[in-house]
mmCIF file of C-alpha atoms in Angstrom:
data_model
loop_
_atom_site.group_PDB
_atom_site.id
_atom_site.type_symbol
_atom_site.label_atom_id
_atom_site.label_comp_id
_atom_site.label_asym_id
_atom_site.label_seq_id
_atom_site.Cartn_x
_atom_site.Cartn_y
_atom_site.Cartn_z
ATOM 1 C CA UNK A 1 -2.034 -17.430 7.547
ATOM 2 C CA UNK A 2 -2.441 -14.598 4.918
ATOM 3 C CA UNK A 3 0.649 -13.477 3.387
ATOM 4 C CA UNK A 4 2.558 -12.314 -0.714
ATOM 5 C CA UNK A 5 5.823 -13.093 -1.536
ATOM 6 C CA UNK A 6 7.288 -11.252 -4.108
ATOM 7 C CA UNK A 7 10.383 -12.805 -4.601
ATOM 8 C CA UNK A 8 11.981 -10.942 -6.779
ATOM 9 C CA UNK A 9 13.339 -7.685 -4.641
ATOM 10 C CA UNK A 10 15.127 -6.290 -7.936
ATOM 11 C CA UNK A 11 14.927 -6.591 -11.660
ATOM 12 C CA UNK A 12 16.973 -5.479 -14.536
ATOM 13 C CA UNK A 13 15.399 -5.660 -18.242
ATOM 14 C CA UNK A 14 16.058 -3.651 -21.760
ATOM 15 C CA UNK A 15 14.194 -1.368 -22.967
ATOM 16 C CA UNK A 16 11.747 -3.078 -24.919
ATOM 17 C CA UNK A 17 11.690 -6.783 -23.506
ATOM 18 C CA UNK A 18 9.631 -7.838 -22.273
ATOM 19 C CA UNK A 19 8.647 -8.488 -18.142
ATOM 20 C CA UNK A 20 7.695 -10.591 -15.337
ATOM 21 C CA UNK A 21 6.822 -9.215 -12.475
ATOM 22 C CA UNK A 22 6.762 -12.591 -9.890
ATOM 23 C CA UNK A 23 3.699 -12.515 -6.744
ATOM 24 C CA UNK A 24 2.933 -15.486 -5.001
ATOM 25 C CA UNK A 25 0.106 -15.194 -1.930
ATOM 26 C CA UNK A 26 -1.286 -17.220 0.232
ATOM 27 C CA UNK A 27 -4.590 -17.072 1.272
ATOM 28 C CA UNK A 28 -8.285 -19.107 3.056
ATOM 29 C CA UNK A 29 -10.968 -18.310 0.650
ATOM 30 C CA UNK A 30 -11.167 -16.480 -2.775
ATOM 31 C CA UNK A 31 -8.485 -13.961 -3.300
ATOM 32 C CA UNK A 32 -9.184 -10.361 -4.094
ATOM 33 C CA UNK A 33 -5.790 -9.649 -5.374
ATOM 34 C CA UNK A 34 -4.280 -5.948 -6.947
ATOM 35 C CA UNK A 35 -0.500 -4.666 -8.412
ATOM 36 C CA UNK A 36 0.607 -0.763 -7.184
ATOM 37 C CA UNK A 37 3.968 0.733 -8.483
ATOM 38 C CA UNK A 38 5.086 3.827 -6.411
ATOM 39 C CA UNK A 39 7.139 5.773 -8.398
ATOM 40 C CA UNK A 40 9.690 8.155 -6.608
ATOM 41 C CA UNK A 41 8.579 10.646 -4.166
ATOM 42 C CA UNK A 42 5.002 8.990 -5.155
ATOM 43 C CA UNK A 43 2.413 7.511 -3.545
ATOM 44 C CA UNK A 44 1.076 4.023 -4.730
ATOM 45 C CA UNK A 45 -1.515 3.634 -8.158
ATOM 46 C CA UNK A 46 -3.112 1.193 -8.966
ATOM 47 C CA UNK A 47 -2.109 -0.499 -12.270
ATOM 48 C CA UNK A 48 -4.492 -3.364 -11.771
ATOM 49 C CA UNK A 49 -7.228 -5.931 -9.605
ATOM 50 C CA UNK A 50 -8.334 -8.979 -9.198
ATOM 51 C CA UNK A 51 -11.353 -9.846 -8.215
ATOM 52 C CA UNK A 52 -12.830 -13.386 -9.233
ATOM 53 C CA UNK A 53 -13.854 -13.440 -12.696
ATOM 54 C CA UNK A 54 -11.735 -14.017 -15.943
ATOM 55 C CA UNK A 55 -8.324 -14.664 -14.485
ATOM 56 C CA UNK A 56 -6.159 -12.204 -16.536
ATOM 57 C CA UNK A 57 -6.856 -9.179 -16.049
ATOM 58 C CA UNK A 58 -5.694 -6.164 -17.862
ATOM 59 C CA UNK A 59 -4.894 -3.109 -16.342
ATOM 60 C CA UNK A 60 -2.830 0.071 -16.885
ATOM 61 C CA UNK A 61 0.406 1.161 -19.730
ATOM 62 C CA UNK A 62 -0.332 -2.023 -20.866
ATOM 63 C CA UNK A 63 0.418 -4.288 -17.782
ATOM 64 C CA UNK A 64 -1.428 -7.498 -17.573
ATOM 65 C CA UNK A 65 -1.683 -10.025 -14.700
ATOM 66 C CA UNK A 66 -2.597 -13.151 -14.040
ATOM 67 C CA UNK A 67 -4.316 -15.026 -11.614
ATOM 68 C CA UNK A 68 -3.743 -19.155 -10.466
ATOM 69 C CA UNK A 69 -5.360 -20.776 -7.826
ATOM 70 C CA UNK A 70 -3.201 -24.075 -8.763
ATOM 71 C CA UNK A 71 0.012 -21.718 -8.279
ATOM 72 C CA UNK A 72 -1.175 -19.013 -5.493
ATOM 73 C CA UNK A 73 -0.073 -16.333 -7.862
ATOM 74 C CA UNK A 74 -1.089 -13.297 -9.909
ATOM 75 C CA UNK A 75 2.126 -12.766 -11.989
ATOM 76 C CA UNK A 76 2.278 -8.823 -13.163
ATOM 77 C CA UNK A 77 3.223 -9.260 -17.150
ATOM 78 C CA UNK A 78 4.278 -6.463 -19.683
ATOM 79 C CA UNK A 79 5.116 -6.810 -23.573
ATOM 80 C CA UNK A 80 7.160 -3.892 -23.858
ATOM 81 C CA UNK A 81 9.062 -2.253 -21.185
ATOM 82 C CA UNK A 82 9.601 1.257 -21.324
ATOM 83 C CA UNK A 83 11.844 3.682 -19.520
ATOM 84 C CA UNK A 84 9.097 4.780 -17.783
ATOM 85 C CA UNK A 85 8.004 1.975 -16.030
ATOM 86 C CA UNK A 86 11.058 2.013 -13.571
ATOM 87 C CA UNK A 87 9.191 2.015 -10.704
ATOM 88 C CA UNK A 88 8.819 -0.091 -7.372
ATOM 89 C CA UNK A 89 6.390 -2.157 -7.692
ATOM 90 C CA UNK A 90 3.797 -3.873 -5.283
ATOM 91 C CA UNK A 91 2.070 -7.165 -5.115
ATOM 92 C CA UNK A 92 -1.478 -7.158 -2.468
ATOM 93 C CA UNK A 93 -4.460 -8.753 -1.243
ATOM 94 C CA UNK A 94 -7.570 -7.419 0.517
ATOM 95 C CA UNK A 95 -8.513 -9.633 3.440
ATOM 96 C CA UNK A 96 -12.378 -9.897 3.521
ATOM 97 C CA UNK A 97 -13.616 -8.865 6.693
ATOM 98 C CA UNK A 98 -12.143 -5.843 7.601
ATOM 99 C CA UNK A 99 -10.552 -4.752 4.203
ATOM 100 C CA UNK A 100 -7.253 -4.834 4.688
ATOM 101 C CA UNK A 101 -4.093 -5.083 2.713
ATOM 102 C CA UNK A 102 -1.307 -7.664 2.719
ATOM 103 C CA UNK A 103 1.483 -6.370 0.495
ATOM 104 C CA UNK A 104 4.401 -8.444 -0.412
ATOM 105 C CA UNK A 105 7.926 -6.733 0.414
ATOM 106 C CA UNK A 106 7.589 -5.291 -2.997
ATOM 107 C CA UNK A 107 10.112 -5.405 -6.973
ATOM 108 C CA UNK A 108 12.426 -2.604 -7.589
ATOM 109 C CA UNK A 109 12.264 -2.448 -10.967
ATOM 110 C CA UNK A 110 15.334 -0.958 -12.579
ATOM 111 C CA UNK A 111 15.405 -0.414 -16.716
ATOM 112 C CA UNK A 112 17.707 -0.260 -18.787
ATOM 113 C CA UNK A 113 18.634 0.801 -22.878
ATOM 114 C CA UNK B 1 -7.574 10.707 -10.119
ATOM 115 C CA UNK B 2 -8.607 11.289 -7.211
ATOM 116 C CA UNK B 3 -5.662 11.993 -4.654
ATOM 117 C CA UNK B 4 -4.432 11.655 -1.472
ATOM 118 C CA UNK B 5 -1.452 13.512 0.129
ATOM 119 C CA UNK B 6 0.163 13.668 2.901
ATOM 120 C CA UNK B 7 2.300 16.212 5.221
ATOM 121 C CA UNK B 8 5.457 16.527 5.837
ATOM 122 C CA UNK B 9 7.032 14.295 3.784
ATOM 123 C CA UNK B 10 9.837 14.194 6.010
ATOM 124 C CA UNK B 11 9.885 14.750 9.660
ATOM 125 C CA UNK B 12 12.670 14.172 11.908
ATOM 126 C CA UNK B 13 12.376 14.060 15.815
ATOM 127 C CA UNK B 14 14.346 13.402 18.760
ATOM 128 C CA UNK B 15 13.384 9.761 20.525
ATOM 129 C CA UNK B 16 10.104 10.922 23.390
ATOM 130 C CA UNK B 17 8.863 13.519 21.739
ATOM 131 C CA UNK B 18 5.728 13.572 20.222
ATOM 132 C CA UNK B 19 5.082 13.784 16.365
ATOM 133 C CA UNK B 20 1.994 13.780 14.160
ATOM 134 C CA UNK B 21 1.400 12.324 10.926
ATOM 135 C CA UNK B 22 -1.465 14.862 8.413
ATOM 136 C CA UNK B 23 -3.176 13.447 5.757
ATOM 137 C CA UNK B 24 -5.774 14.130 3.395
ATOM 138 C CA UNK B 25 -8.061 12.121 1.751
ATOM 139 C CA UNK B 26 -10.052 11.507 -0.747
ATOM 140 C CA UNK B 27 -13.212 13.995 0.081
ATOM 141 C CA UNK B 28 -15.611 12.079 -0.682
ATOM 142 C CA UNK B 29 -14.107 8.933 0.987
ATOM 143 C CA UNK B 30 -15.596 7.386 4.708
ATOM 144 C CA UNK B 31 -12.693 4.666 5.648
ATOM 145 C CA UNK B 32 -8.910 5.496 6.729
ATOM 146 C CA UNK B 33 -6.081 3.517 6.744
ATOM 147 C CA UNK B 34 -2.758 4.255 8.347
ATOM 148 C CA UNK B 35 -0.067 1.327 6.780
ATOM 149 C CA UNK B 36 3.930 0.942 8.419
ATOM 150 C CA UNK B 37 6.443 0.513 6.488
ATOM 151 C CA UNK B 38 10.519 0.250 7.635
ATOM 152 C CA UNK B 39 12.856 0.858 5.154
ATOM 153 C CA UNK B 40 13.548 -2.225 2.798
ATOM 154 C CA UNK B 41 10.471 -4.378 4.391
ATOM 155 C CA UNK B 42 6.768 -4.881 3.610
ATOM 156 C CA UNK B 43 4.676 -2.155 4.509
ATOM 157 C CA UNK B 44 2.214 -3.746 6.783
ATOM 158 C CA UNK B 45 -1.036 -2.613 8.099
ATOM 159 C CA UNK B 46 -1.988 -0.633 11.189
ATOM 160 C CA UNK B 47 -5.909 0.761 11.706
ATOM 161 C CA UNK B 48 -8.311 1.188 9.814
ATOM 162 C CA UNK B 49 -10.665 4.432 10.174
ATOM 163 C CA UNK B 50 -14.658 4.258 10.439
ATOM 164 C CA UNK B 51 -16.931 7.394 11.610
ATOM 165 C CA UNK B 52 -14.849 8.979 14.163
ATOM 166 C CA UNK B 53 -13.677 5.590 15.508
ATOM 167 C CA UNK B 54 -11.385 2.598 14.909
ATOM 168 C CA UNK B 55 -13.021 -0.797 13.024
ATOM 169 C CA UNK B 56 -9.519 -1.855 13.706
ATOM 170 C CA UNK B 57 -5.593 -1.760 14.356
ATOM 171 C CA UNK B 58 -3.023 -4.488 14.281
ATOM 172 C CA UNK B 59 -0.515 -5.287 16.936
ATOM 173 C CA UNK B 60 2.159 -2.831 15.673
ATOM 174 C CA UNK B 61 -0.741 -0.135 16.869
ATOM 175 C CA UNK B 62 0.701 0.301 19.919
ATOM 176 C CA UNK B 63 -0.900 2.140 22.693
ATOM 177 C CA UNK B 64 1.284 4.899 21.886
ATOM 178 C CA UNK B 65 0.058 5.089 18.812
ATOM 179 C CA UNK B 66 -3.747 7.266 18.635
ATOM 180 C CA UNK B 67 -6.058 8.540 14.542
ATOM 181 C CA UNK B 68 -8.776 10.984 14.798
ATOM 182 C CA UNK B 69 -10.381 13.038 12.200
ATOM 183 C CA UNK B 70 -11.657 16.125 14.063
ATOM 184 C CA UNK B 71 -14.665 17.473 12.362
ATOM 185 C CA UNK B 72 -13.785 15.986 8.158
ATOM 186 C CA UNK B 73 -10.875 18.202 8.603
ATOM 187 C CA UNK B 74 -6.988 15.796 8.241
ATOM 188 C CA UNK B 75 -7.166 12.065 9.390
ATOM 189 C CA UNK B 76 -4.499 12.287 11.700
ATOM 190 C CA UNK B 77 -1.645 9.301 13.352
ATOM 191 C CA UNK B 78 0.241 11.307 16.678
ATOM 192 C CA UNK B 79 3.442 8.480 18.409
ATOM 193 C CA UNK B 80 3.494 10.077 22.004
ATOM 194 C CA UNK B 81 5.975 9.204 22.762
ATOM 195 C CA UNK B 82 7.931 7.967 19.698
ATOM 196 C CA UNK B 83 10.588 4.881 19.350
ATOM 197 C CA UNK B 84 13.211 4.303 18.089
ATOM 198 C CA UNK B 85 11.999 1.642 16.177
ATOM 199 C CA UNK B 86 8.814 4.331 15.269
ATOM 200 C CA UNK B 87 11.274 5.024 12.683
ATOM 201 C CA UNK B 88 9.970 4.425 9.303
ATOM 202 C CA UNK B 89 7.538 5.586 6.391
ATOM 203 C CA UNK B 90 3.665 5.735 7.109
ATOM 204 C CA UNK B 91 1.474 5.517 4.550
ATOM 205 C CA UNK B 92 -2.222 6.681 4.439
ATOM 206 C CA UNK B 93 -5.281 5.310 2.611
ATOM 207 C CA UNK B 94 -8.959 5.808 1.707
ATOM 208 C CA UNK B 95 -11.661 4.533 0.258
ATOM 209 C CA UNK B 96 -15.245 5.022 -0.155
ATOM 210 C CA UNK B 97 -16.722 2.083 0.980
ATOM 211 C CA UNK B 98 -15.454 -1.479 2.534
ATOM 212 C CA UNK B 99 -15.704 -3.948 0.361
ATOM 213 C CA UNK B 100 -17.000 -4.548 -3.192
ATOM 214 C CA UNK B 101 -14.769 -3.107 -6.359
ATOM 215 C CA UNK B 102 -14.059 0.163 -3.988
ATOM 216 C CA UNK B 103 -10.092 0.072 -3.734
ATOM 217 C CA UNK B 104 -8.406 1.899 -1.880
ATOM 218 C CA UNK B 105 -6.196 5.090 -2.593
ATOM 219 C CA UNK B 106 -2.573 5.785 -0.857
ATOM 220 C CA UNK B 107 -0.651 9.121 -0.308
ATOM 221 C CA UNK B 108 2.625 9.403 -1.111
ATOM 222 C CA UNK B 109 4.065 8.743 2.579
ATOM 223 C CA UNK B 110 5.520 10.081 5.409
ATOM 224 C CA UNK B 111 9.431 9.351 5.973
ATOM 225 C CA UNK B 112 9.545 9.723 9.912
ATOM 226 C CA UNK B 113 13.006 9.479 11.653
ATOM 227 C CA UNK B 114 14.211 8.963 15.177
ATOM 228 C CA UNK B 115 16.944 10.183 16.507
#
């Protein structure tokens, strides 16, 4: 069955440090993958999306993600975290056919000084 | 960018009552979705809707649930009657088309508390 796992429920990083948020997916076929961010009291905002092609995808606000078929992963990275990145991050795979999204449980990112 | 609005942001009701959650999708979008997120758990697909009809629903979409979008107004999720296990945050989403490079745009969610 299709699934998305975000193994880290909470991550704390210092401002200016690098960041990696992990995402593993289980999907038969070629996945379409997404990272969304949710700020308090706001909807999900798209950070970046992967469609079959270049495995490294650039997103907004300096985020990027790398697709790995061999590892079934789509990890999110940022070279230098800013305090405004404090939010919850969701990884999702889109299901071919009905186009619903299957989400991970989310990773809550905290940024400290 | 395009925004999906949800009204209300928080709803508290007694078990057994009816509740309607309202979603104002992006204006030119044609496909609509509801997702449910219980506190601390994953967001899960409930239903998608197009051209006045439910396209697909998950096992979470119980018989007490219904959706509609009368005359291009709000896309609504109605629960009648509500149960304690319906307490969750409900997210609405819309997209202009299926597949391709179309993405879903999400609202901020409605937190439903059933007492």
